[in-house]
Amino acid sequence: MNAPSDLLYTGDLLYTEDEEALRAAVRGLLADRCDAAAVLARTESPQPHDRELWKALTEGMGLAGLLVPEGRGGQGATHREAAVILEELGRAVAPVPYVTSAVVATETLLACAGDTAAELLAALASGRTIGVLAVGLATAPDAAPVHRRAEAAHDVPACPRDEAARDAPVSPRDEAPHGNPVRHEGGALHGTVTGVADAEAADVLLVPADGGLYAVEAAQDGVTVTPQTSLDRTRPLAAVTLRGAVARPLAEDAGAAAAAVRSGLRSGAGLLTSEQLGLAEWCLAETVRYTTERHQFNRPVGSFQALKHRLARLWLDVVHTRAAARHAAAALAAGGDEPDLAAALAQAYAGPVAVRAAEEALQLHGGIGMTWEHPVHLYLKRAKADAIAFGTAGRHREALAAFVDLPAPVAP
Amino acid sequence: MTPTAPDAAELRRRTQEFLAAHPPATTGRADFLGARFDAGLAWVHYPEGLGGLGAPRSLQAVVDDELQAAGAPDNDPRRIGIGLGMAAPTILQFGTDEQKRRFLKPLWVGEEVWCQLFSEPGAGSDLAALGTRAVRDGDGWVVNGQKVWTSSAHLARWAILIARTDPDLPKHRGITYFVCDMTDPGVEVRPLRQITGEAEFNEVFLTDVRVPDAHRLGEVGDGWRVAQTTLMNERVAIGGLRLPREGGMIEPVARAWRERPELRTHDLHQRLLTLWVEAEVARLTGERLRQQLVAGQPGPEGSGMKLTFARLNQEISGLEVELLGEEGLLYDDWTLRRPEHVDFTGREAGYRYLRAKGNSIEGGTSEVLLNIVAERVLGLPPEPRTDKDVAWKDLSR
């Protein structure tokens, strides 16, 4: 159990003046460059990511390097500032690879030693290079697929399905769930990873394989990125197929590789809460606005108690989500053991809240909420995808059970 | 706060000086508390001469820490909670100098207990519809009516009372606020037994009770506005606690889960984890609220916390009874008791389950609080009102 002093720990849960200034700048940019109509149009365009917006956020404002120390090419800020950016990106369902590149891939590289990691870290911090950790978006921090394939490979050398994988596209069913689908052989990688968010935008892929972690340039003959038809088209998924892809090692020790991937996914999970917060806040504010303006039965529909109570409850859940999100960001910034618990706690809470916010927004908008034209579906799809990203709430509750010593029953 | 308000260092110095002059080990409790009040160390944000020093409220902790470290007696704040949390701030804001001098010191030292005569059988959520009448009679008032849900009435020397002084005006405008002497022969207090078996509250019957006009708080007909101060302070008082992880109702459930593996099932595990998460997130929300207050940026979040704690207390205690299985079929004690304050931890799970049912009713029902959040925080339009401009006497009841 925790020492008594830890039981009162919460960190600073407020926003600093600098954080509010950062928020205002990002919100202003998004208001100009990323309105709902533009996001909707982009989801049906051949290029699902908004490269111009990414450029403005990163090269213009330096936001890709917030987690990276100044001496390593970044801005030397913390998870607290990155969380504020994510609130605003969530509020706009912005189609930019911020969580994937500036948080997960960056945090993974921060945990790796060596020149390759240092070079990539500086490149990602500048925003000119986009990096993506090549694991499925649904992967929870404690399910990083680093070790398992290595163990299986010792048991069954030269598995026939692996031979097939080298030449033909592999469906996810061909691989064991949560198993590591990538093999490292003679300095090159082989295998397919599905459900990789923002892989289409990636210049470099960070690929766990056979107990190691490798950097793979996306623009090479051995790499094929195939878009998948995704529920949330503002954060599109793709299958990454490696056929003898040239790879540079980032961590060859299995423990170090697993720790790096876990660290990246943990930051992704913890900070995703802030995206979910921004998303839920948009849904609430937009629904309050709509139900105040919309008249039926000679009254604004928002004057009916049945609707008021639903919106008041949602507001309360958003208030709680803000506390959980700030706590996770503060804990990640402070380091130590608390981030594991804080990220799991935040994700055990926030996913269902964001989904409910979007579902309530849709229902309380009535028929207009069901149309393609109205943006609420963009938020619903992002919220539902976020509820699976980095592990579901139930998965995080199970992780928490271990952290806080509330074990599951054992079979008799 | 006055320009010469003492800072933390000055308060610490004064407290140490006070402790040197009144060593807790050799000073009687009543003398110690009386002297503390006179030294301005009772509630430092009150004015000088009324138990305070005009210091920021947040600096009270400096004084309390020093006193606690020295083993000083306190004024048993739970026993006199209504006086401290509701009567005192109202007297401070609306009382005459004479009223402040007469009432505040015995209130704070605990010599005089206060109760609150607000709710009535016909005026619960719609408190402004109250029907207890106060009729002018010479230099005083004669009060008749019935109040209910009055904790501490059987111990109280004084009550804060709201009564109707003009039934011809719309309901919010014909109310006046008084201090009522609970020893008046026209005051009858009867215990009101609750579902827990105990009688925490009372019914209070008022028959020709005489209240001198000098015991009126605020103007005649201004009682609703005065009562808002009281009710606002009730909600502030709920806010400030700092809880550790597992510091609330979840603690006995988590303990039983750890100590008694034979009680565990998969369904209970999922529900326990869900509630554990919600309780911890609620604790963080409370802490965030506290940080906002300390930073001088109070937000609207406080108005929602009571809703959350009511629901969590009910769900967690319900889970606890179920977890205990056969033991959950038992109850510790149905004796009609008269507790001085609510004690969730001193009783068994069944008591917690039953008592928590009141959390979504007392101090504003959850339904009314949701309306308040919707209209005052979210700015949603009000329901059409049929009672605003109608004389109280013409309302349906």
JSON list of C-alpha atoms in Angstrom, two decimals, chain B residues 148-290:
[
{"chain": "B", "resi": 148, "resn": "VAL", "atom": "CA", "xyz": [-39.71, 20.17, 10.81]},
{"chain": "B", "resi": 149, "resn": "TRP", "atom": "CA", "xyz": [-36.30, 18.48, 10.21]},
{"chain": "B", "resi": 150, "resn": "THR", "atom": "CA", "xyz": [-34.78, 20.57, 13.00]},
{"chain": "B", "resi": 151, "resn": "SER", "atom": "CA", "xyz": [-31.56, 19.04, 14.27]},
{"chain": "B", "resi": 152, "resn": "SER", "atom": "CA", "xyz": [-30.35, 20.08, 17.73]},
{"chain": "B", "resi": 153, "resn": "ALA", "atom": "CA", "xyz": [-33.76, 21.66, 18.61]},
{"chain": "B", "resi": 154, "resn": "HIS", "atom": "CA", "xyz": [-33.82, 19.66, 21.86]},
{"chain": "B", "resi": 155, "resn": "LEU", "atom": "CA", "xyz": [-30.41, 21.07, 22.82]},
{"chain": "B", "resi": 156, "resn": "ALA", "atom": "CA", "xyz": [-30.78, 24.58, 21.45]},
{"chain": "B", "resi": 157, "resn": "ARG", "atom": "CA", "xyz": [-30.98, 27.83, 23.36]},
{"chain": "B", "resi": 158, "resn": "TRP", "atom": "CA", "xyz": [-31.69, 29.88, 20.23]},
{"chain": "B", "resi": 159, "resn": "ALA", "atom": "CA", "xyz": [-33.07, 29.33, 16.74]},
{"chain": "B", "resi": 160, "resn": "ILE", "atom": "CA", "xyz": [-32.85, 31.20, 13.49]},
{"chain": "B", "resi": 161, "resn": "LEU", "atom": "CA", "xyz": [-36.44, 31.41, 12.27]},
{"chain": "B", "resi": 162, "resn": "ILE", "atom": "CA", "xyz": [-38.14, 32.54, 9.09]},
{"chain": "B", "resi": 163, "resn": "ALA", "atom": "CA", "xyz": [-41.87, 33.32, 9.25]},
{"chain": "B", "resi": 164, "resn": "ARG", "atom": "CA", "xyz": [-44.53, 34.98, 7.11]},
{"chain": "B", "resi": 165, "resn": "THR", "atom": "CA", "xyz": [-45.26, 38.54, 8.12]},
{"chain": "B", "resi": 166, "resn": "ASP", "atom": "CA", "xyz": [-47.38, 39.57, 5.09]},
{"chain": "B", "resi": 167, "resn": "PRO", "atom": "CA", "xyz": [-49.56, 36.93, 3.38]},
{"chain": "B", "resi": 168, "resn": "ASP", "atom": "CA", "xyz": [-50.87, 39.47, 0.87]},
{"chain": "B", "resi": 169, "resn": "LEU", "atom": "CA", "xyz": [-47.51, 39.77, -0.90]},
{"chain": "B", "resi": 170, "resn": "PRO", "atom": "CA", "xyz": [-46.03, 37.19, -3.30]},
{"chain": "B", "resi": 171, "resn": "LYS", "atom": "CA", "xyz": [-44.33, 34.43, -1.34]},
{"chain": "B", "resi": 172, "resn": "HIS", "atom": "CA", "xyz": [-40.70, 35.62, -1.54]},
{"chain": "B", "resi": 173, "resn": "ARG", "atom": "CA", "xyz": [-41.54, 39.12, -0.36]},
{"chain": "B", "resi": 174, "resn": "GLY", "atom": "CA", "xyz": [-43.64, 38.60, 2.80]},
{"chain": "B", "resi": 175, "resn": "ILE", "atom": "CA", "xyz": [-41.05, 36.76, 4.91]},
{"chain": "B", "resi": 176, "resn": "THR", "atom": "CA", "xyz": [-39.09, 38.11, 7.90]},
{"chain": "B", "resi": 177, "resn": "TYR", "atom": "CA", "xyz": [-36.06, 36.61, 9.66]},
{"chain": "B", "resi": 178, "resn": "PHE", "atom": "CA", "xyz": [-35.93, 36.32, 13.48]},
{"chain": "B", "resi": 179, "resn": "VAL", "atom": "CA", "xyz": [-33.92, 34.91, 16.35]},
{"chain": "B", "resi": 180, "resn": "CYS", "atom": "CA", "xyz": [-36.28, 32.73, 18.40]},
{"chain": "B", "resi": 181, "resn": "ASP", "atom": "CA", "xyz": [-35.82, 31.87, 22.09]},
{"chain": "B", "resi": 182, "resn": "MET", "atom": "CA", "xyz": [-36.15, 28.08, 22.33]},
{"chain": "B", "resi": 183, "resn": "THR", "atom": "CA", "xyz": [-36.98, 28.32, 26.07]},
{"chain": "B", "resi": 184, "resn": "ASP", "atom": "CA", "xyz": [-40.21, 30.23, 25.35]},
{"chain": "B", "resi": 185, "resn": "PRO", "atom": "CA", "xyz": [-43.13, 28.23, 26.82]},
{"chain": "B", "resi": 186, "resn": "GLY", "atom": "CA", "xyz": [-44.85, 28.23, 23.41]},
{"chain": "B", "resi": 187, "resn": "VAL", "atom": "CA", "xyz": [-42.04, 26.15, 21.85]},
{"chain": "B", "resi": 188, "resn": "GLU", "atom": "CA", "xyz": [-42.67, 22.40, 21.87]},
{"chain": "B", "resi": 189, "resn": "VAL", "atom": "CA", "xyz": [-39.97, 20.04, 20.56]},
{"chain": "B", "resi": 190, "resn": "ARG", "atom": "CA", "xyz": [-40.85, 16.46, 19.59]},
{"chain": "B", "resi": 191, "resn": "PRO", "atom": "CA", "xyz": [-38.31, 13.90, 18.34]},
{"chain": "B", "resi": 192, "resn": "LEU", "atom": "CA", "xyz": [-38.80, 12.81, 14.74]},
{"chain": "B", "resi": 193, "resn": "ARG", "atom": "CA", "xyz": [-37.75, 9.20, 14.36]},
{"chain": "B", "resi": 194, "resn": "GLN", "atom": "CA", "xyz": [-35.99, 8.31, 11.08]},
{"chain": "B", "resi": 195, "resn": "ILE", "atom": "CA", "xyz": [-35.58, 5.09, 9.09]},
{"chain": "B", "resi": 196, "resn": "THR", "atom": "CA", "xyz": [-32.31, 4.45, 10.94]},
{"chain": "B", "resi": 197, "resn": "GLY", "atom": "CA", "xyz": [-34.22, 4.07, 14.23]},
{"chain": "B", "resi": 198, "resn": "GLU", "atom": "CA", "xyz": [-32.64, 7.15, 15.78]},
{"chain": "B", "resi": 199, "resn": "ALA", "atom": "CA", "xyz": [-34.05, 10.65, 16.10]},
{"chain": "B", "resi": 200, "resn": "GLU", "atom": "CA", "xyz": [-31.46, 13.07, 14.83]},
{"chain": "B", "resi": 201, "resn": "PHE", "atom": "CA", "xyz": [-34.13, 15.64, 13.99]},
{"chain": "B", "resi": 202, "resn": "ASN", "atom": "CA", "xyz": [-37.21, 17.17, 15.59]},
{"chain": "B", "resi": 203, "resn": "GLU", "atom": "CA", "xyz": [-40.58, 18.61, 14.83]},
{"chain": "B", "resi": 204, "resn": "VAL", "atom": "CA", "xyz": [-41.02, 22.01, 16.47]},
{"chain": "B", "resi": 205, "resn": "PHE", "atom": "CA", "xyz": [-44.50, 23.36, 17.23]},
{"chain": "B", "resi": 206, "resn": "LEU", "atom": "CA", "xyz": [-44.72, 27.11, 17.81]},
{"chain": "B", "resi": 207, "resn": "THR", "atom": "CA", "xyz": [-47.83, 28.32, 19.71]},
{"chain": "B", "resi": 208, "resn": "ASP", "atom": "CA", "xyz": [-48.12, 32.03, 20.51]},
{"chain": "B", "resi": 209, "resn": "VAL", "atom": "CA", "xyz": [-44.34, 32.30, 20.84]},
{"chain": "B", "resi": 210, "resn": "ARG", "atom": "CA", "xyz": [-43.28, 35.88, 21.64]},
{"chain": "B", "resi": 211, "resn": "VAL", "atom": "CA", "xyz": [-40.27, 37.30, 19.76]},
{"chain": "B", "resi": 212, "resn": "PRO", "atom": "CA", "xyz": [-39.15, 40.85, 20.64]},
{"chain": "B", "resi": 213, "resn": "ASP", "atom": "CA", "xyz": [-38.64, 43.10, 17.62]},
{"chain": "B", "resi": 214, "resn": "ALA", "atom": "CA", "xyz": [-35.05, 43.53, 18.83]},
{"chain": "B", "resi": 215, "resn": "HIS", "atom": "CA", "xyz": [-34.54, 39.90, 17.77]},
{"chain": "B", "resi": 216, "resn": "ARG", "atom": "CA", "xyz": [-35.41, 40.56, 14.15]},
{"chain": "B", "resi": 217, "resn": "LEU", "atom": "CA", "xyz": [-32.49, 40.08, 11.68]},
{"chain": "B", "resi": 218, "resn": "GLY", "atom": "CA", "xyz": [-32.74, 42.41, 8.70]},
{"chain": "B", "resi": 219, "resn": "GLU", "atom": "CA", "xyz": [-35.75, 44.42, 7.57]},
{"chain": "B", "resi": 220, "resn": "VAL", "atom": "CA", "xyz": [-39.37, 43.36, 7.82]},
{"chain": "B", "resi": 221, "resn": "GLY", "atom": "CA", "xyz": [-40.20, 41.54, 4.58]},
{"chain": "B", "resi": 222, "resn": "ASP", "atom": "CA", "xyz": [-36.52, 41.01, 3.68]},
{"chain": "B", "resi": 223, "resn": "GLY", "atom": "CA", "xyz": [-36.26, 37.56, 5.29]},
{"chain": "B", "resi": 224, "resn": "TRP", "atom": "CA", "xyz": [-35.87, 35.63, 2.03]},
{"chain": "B", "resi": 225, "resn": "ARG", "atom": "CA", "xyz": [-32.75, 37.59, 1.11]},
{"chain": "B", "resi": 226, "resn": "VAL", "atom": "CA", "xyz": [-31.33, 37.17, 4.63]},
{"chain": "B", "resi": 227, "resn": "ALA", "atom": "CA", "xyz": [-32.04, 33.43, 4.43]},
{"chain": "B", "resi": 228, "resn": "GLN", "atom": "CA", "xyz": [-30.02, 33.20, 1.20]},
{"chain": "B", "resi": 229, "resn": "THR", "atom": "CA", "xyz": [-26.92, 34.16, 3.23]},
{"chain": "B", "resi": 230, "resn": "THR", "atom": "CA", "xyz": [-27.65, 31.35, 5.66]},
{"chain": "B", "resi": 231, "resn": "LEU", "atom": "CA", "xyz": [-28.19, 28.78, 2.93]},
{"chain": "B", "resi": 232, "resn": "MET", "atom": "CA", "xyz": [-25.15, 29.88, 0.94]},
{"chain": "B", "resi": 233, "resn": "ASN", "atom": "CA", "xyz": [-22.97, 29.42, 4.00]},
{"chain": "B", "resi": 234, "resn": "GLU", "atom": "CA", "xyz": [-24.47, 25.96, 4.52]},
{"chain": "B", "resi": 235, "resn": "ARG", "atom": "CA", "xyz": [-23.14, 24.95, 1.12]},
{"chain": "B", "resi": 236, "resn": "VAL", "atom": "CA", "xyz": [-19.73, 26.60, 1.64]},
{"chain": "B", "resi": 237, "resn": "ALA", "atom": "CA", "xyz": [-19.37, 24.72, 4.93]},
{"chain": "B", "resi": 238, "resn": "ILE", "atom": "CA", "xyz": [-19.71, 21.41, 3.06]},
{"chain": "B", "resi": 239, "resn": "GLY", "atom": "CA", "xyz": [-16.76, 22.28, 0.75]},
{"chain": "B", "resi": 240, "resn": "GLY", "atom": "CA", "xyz": [-13.44, 22.79, 2.57]},
{"chain": "B", "resi": 241, "resn": "LEU", "atom": "CA", "xyz": [-12.45, 19.33, 3.86]},
{"chain": "B", "resi": 242, "resn": "ARG", "atom": "CA", "xyz": [-9.22, 17.74, 2.65]},
{"chain": "B", "resi": 243, "resn": "LEU", "atom": "CA", "xyz": [-9.60, 13.98, 2.39]},
{"chain": "B", "resi": 244, "resn": "PRO", "atom": "CA", "xyz": [-6.90, 11.36, 1.84]},
{"chain": "B", "resi": 245, "resn": "ARG", "atom": "CA", "xyz": [-7.36, 8.65, -0.79]},
{"chain": "B", "resi": 246, "resn": "GLU", "atom": "CA", "xyz": [-10.06, 6.22, 0.47]},
{"chain": "B", "resi": 247, "resn": "GLY", "atom": "CA", "xyz": [-10.96, 8.85, 3.06]},
{"chain": "B", "resi": 248, "resn": "GLY", "atom": "CA", "xyz": [-14.76, 8.59, 2.75]},
{"chain": "B", "resi": 249, "resn": "MET", "atom": "CA", "xyz": [-17.43, 5.91, 2.58]},
{"chain": "B", "resi": 250, "resn": "ILE", "atom": "CA", "xyz": [-15.26, 3.74, 0.34]},
{"chain": "B", "resi": 251, "resn": "GLU", "atom": "CA", "xyz": [-12.85, 3.03, 3.23]},
{"chain": "B", "resi": 252, "resn": "PRO", "atom": "CA", "xyz": [-14.86, 0.36, 5.12]},
{"chain": "B", "resi": 253, "resn": "VAL", "atom": "CA", "xyz": [-15.77, -1.38, 1.83]},
{"chain": "B", "resi": 254, "resn": "ALA", "atom": "CA", "xyz": [-12.17, -1.46, 0.58]},
{"chain": "B", "resi": 255, "resn": "ARG", "atom": "CA", "xyz": [-11.04, -2.72, 3.99]},
{"chain": "B", "resi": 256, "resn": "ALA", "atom": "CA", "xyz": [-13.63, -5.52, 4.03]},
{"chain": "B", "resi": 257, "resn": "TRP", "atom": "CA", "xyz": [-12.61, -6.46, 0.47]},
{"chain": "B", "resi": 258, "resn": "ARG", "atom": "CA", "xyz": [-8.94, -6.75, 1.44]},
{"chain": "B", "resi": 259, "resn": "GLU", "atom": "CA", "xyz": [-9.47, -8.52, 4.75]},
{"chain": "B", "resi": 260, "resn": "ARG", "atom": "CA", "xyz": [-12.15, -10.99, 3.71]},
{"chain": "B", "resi": 261, "resn": "PRO", "atom": "CA", "xyz": [-11.40, -12.70, 0.39]},
{"chain": "B", "resi": 262, "resn": "GLU", "atom": "CA", "xyz": [-14.27, -15.15, 0.94]},
{"chain": "B", "resi": 263, "resn": "LEU", "atom": "CA", "xyz": [-16.75, -12.33, 0.26]},
{"chain": "B", "resi": 264, "resn": "ARG", "atom": "CA", "xyz": [-15.38, -11.53, -3.21]},
{"chain": "B", "resi": 265, "resn": "THR", "atom": "CA", "xyz": [-17.35, -12.13, -6.40]},
{"chain": "B", "resi": 266, "resn": "HIS", "atom": "CA", "xyz": [-16.64, -10.92, -9.94]},
{"chain": "B", "resi": 267, "resn": "ASP", "atom": "CA", "xyz": [-19.76, -8.77, -10.08]},
{"chain": "B", "resi": 268, "resn": "LEU", "atom": "CA", "xyz": [-18.93, -7.07, -6.78]},
{"chain": "B", "resi": 269, "resn": "HIS", "atom": "CA", "xyz": [-15.34, -6.57, -7.96]},
{"chain": "B", "resi": 270, "resn": "GLN", "atom": "CA", "xyz": [-16.40, -4.66, -11.07]},
{"chain": "B", "resi": 271, "resn": "ARG", "atom": "CA", "xyz": [-18.83, -2.51, -9.10]},
{"chain": "B", "resi": 272, "resn": "LEU", "atom": "CA", "xyz": [-16.30, -1.85, -6.34]},
{"chain": "B", "resi": 273, "resn": "LEU", "atom": "CA", "xyz": [-13.65, -0.75, -8.83]},
{"chain": "B", "resi": 274, "resn": "THR", "atom": "CA", "xyz": [-16.11, 1.53, -10.63]},
{"chain": "B", "resi": 275, "resn": "LEU", "atom": "CA", "xyz": [-17.14, 3.19, -7.37]},
{"chain": "B", "resi": 276, "resn": "TRP", "atom": "CA", "xyz": [-13.54, 3.36, -6.15]},
{"chain": "B", "resi": 277, "resn": "VAL", "atom": "CA", "xyz": [-12.65, 5.28, -9.32]},
{"chain": "B", "resi": 278, "resn": "GLU", "atom": "CA", "xyz": [-15.61, 7.63, -8.92]},
{"chain": "B", "resi": 279, "resn": "ALA", "atom": "CA", "xyz": [-14.82, 8.24, -5.26]},
{"chain": "B", "resi": 280, "resn": "GLU", "atom": "CA", "xyz": [-11.17, 9.02, -6.03]},
{"chain": "B", "resi": 281, "resn": "VAL", "atom": "CA", "xyz": [-12.11, 11.33, -8.90]},
{"chain": "B", "resi": 282, "resn": "ALA", "atom": "CA", "xyz": [-14.62, 13.08, -6.62]},
{"chain": "B", "resi": 283, "resn": "ARG", "atom": "CA", "xyz": [-11.87, 13.51, -4.04]},
{"chain": "B", "resi": 284, "resn": "LEU", "atom": "CA", "xyz": [-9.63, 15.10, -6.68]},
{"chain": "B", "resi": 285, "resn": "THR", "atom": "CA", "xyz": [-12.49, 17.38, -7.71]},
{"chain": "B", "resi": 286, "resn": "GLY", "atom": "CA", "xyz": [-12.90, 18.47, -4.09]},
{"chain": "B", "resi": 287, "resn": "GLU", "atom": "CA", "xyz": [-9.18, 19.09, -3.88]},
{"chain": "B", "resi": 288, "resn": "ARG", "atom": "CA", "xyz": [-9.27, 21.11, -7.09]},
{"chain": "B", "resi": 289, "resn": "LEU", "atom": "CA", "xyz": [-12.11, 23.18, -5.63]},
{"chain": "B", "resi": 290, "resn": "ARG", "atom": "CA", "xyz": [-10.04, 23.77, -2.49]}
]
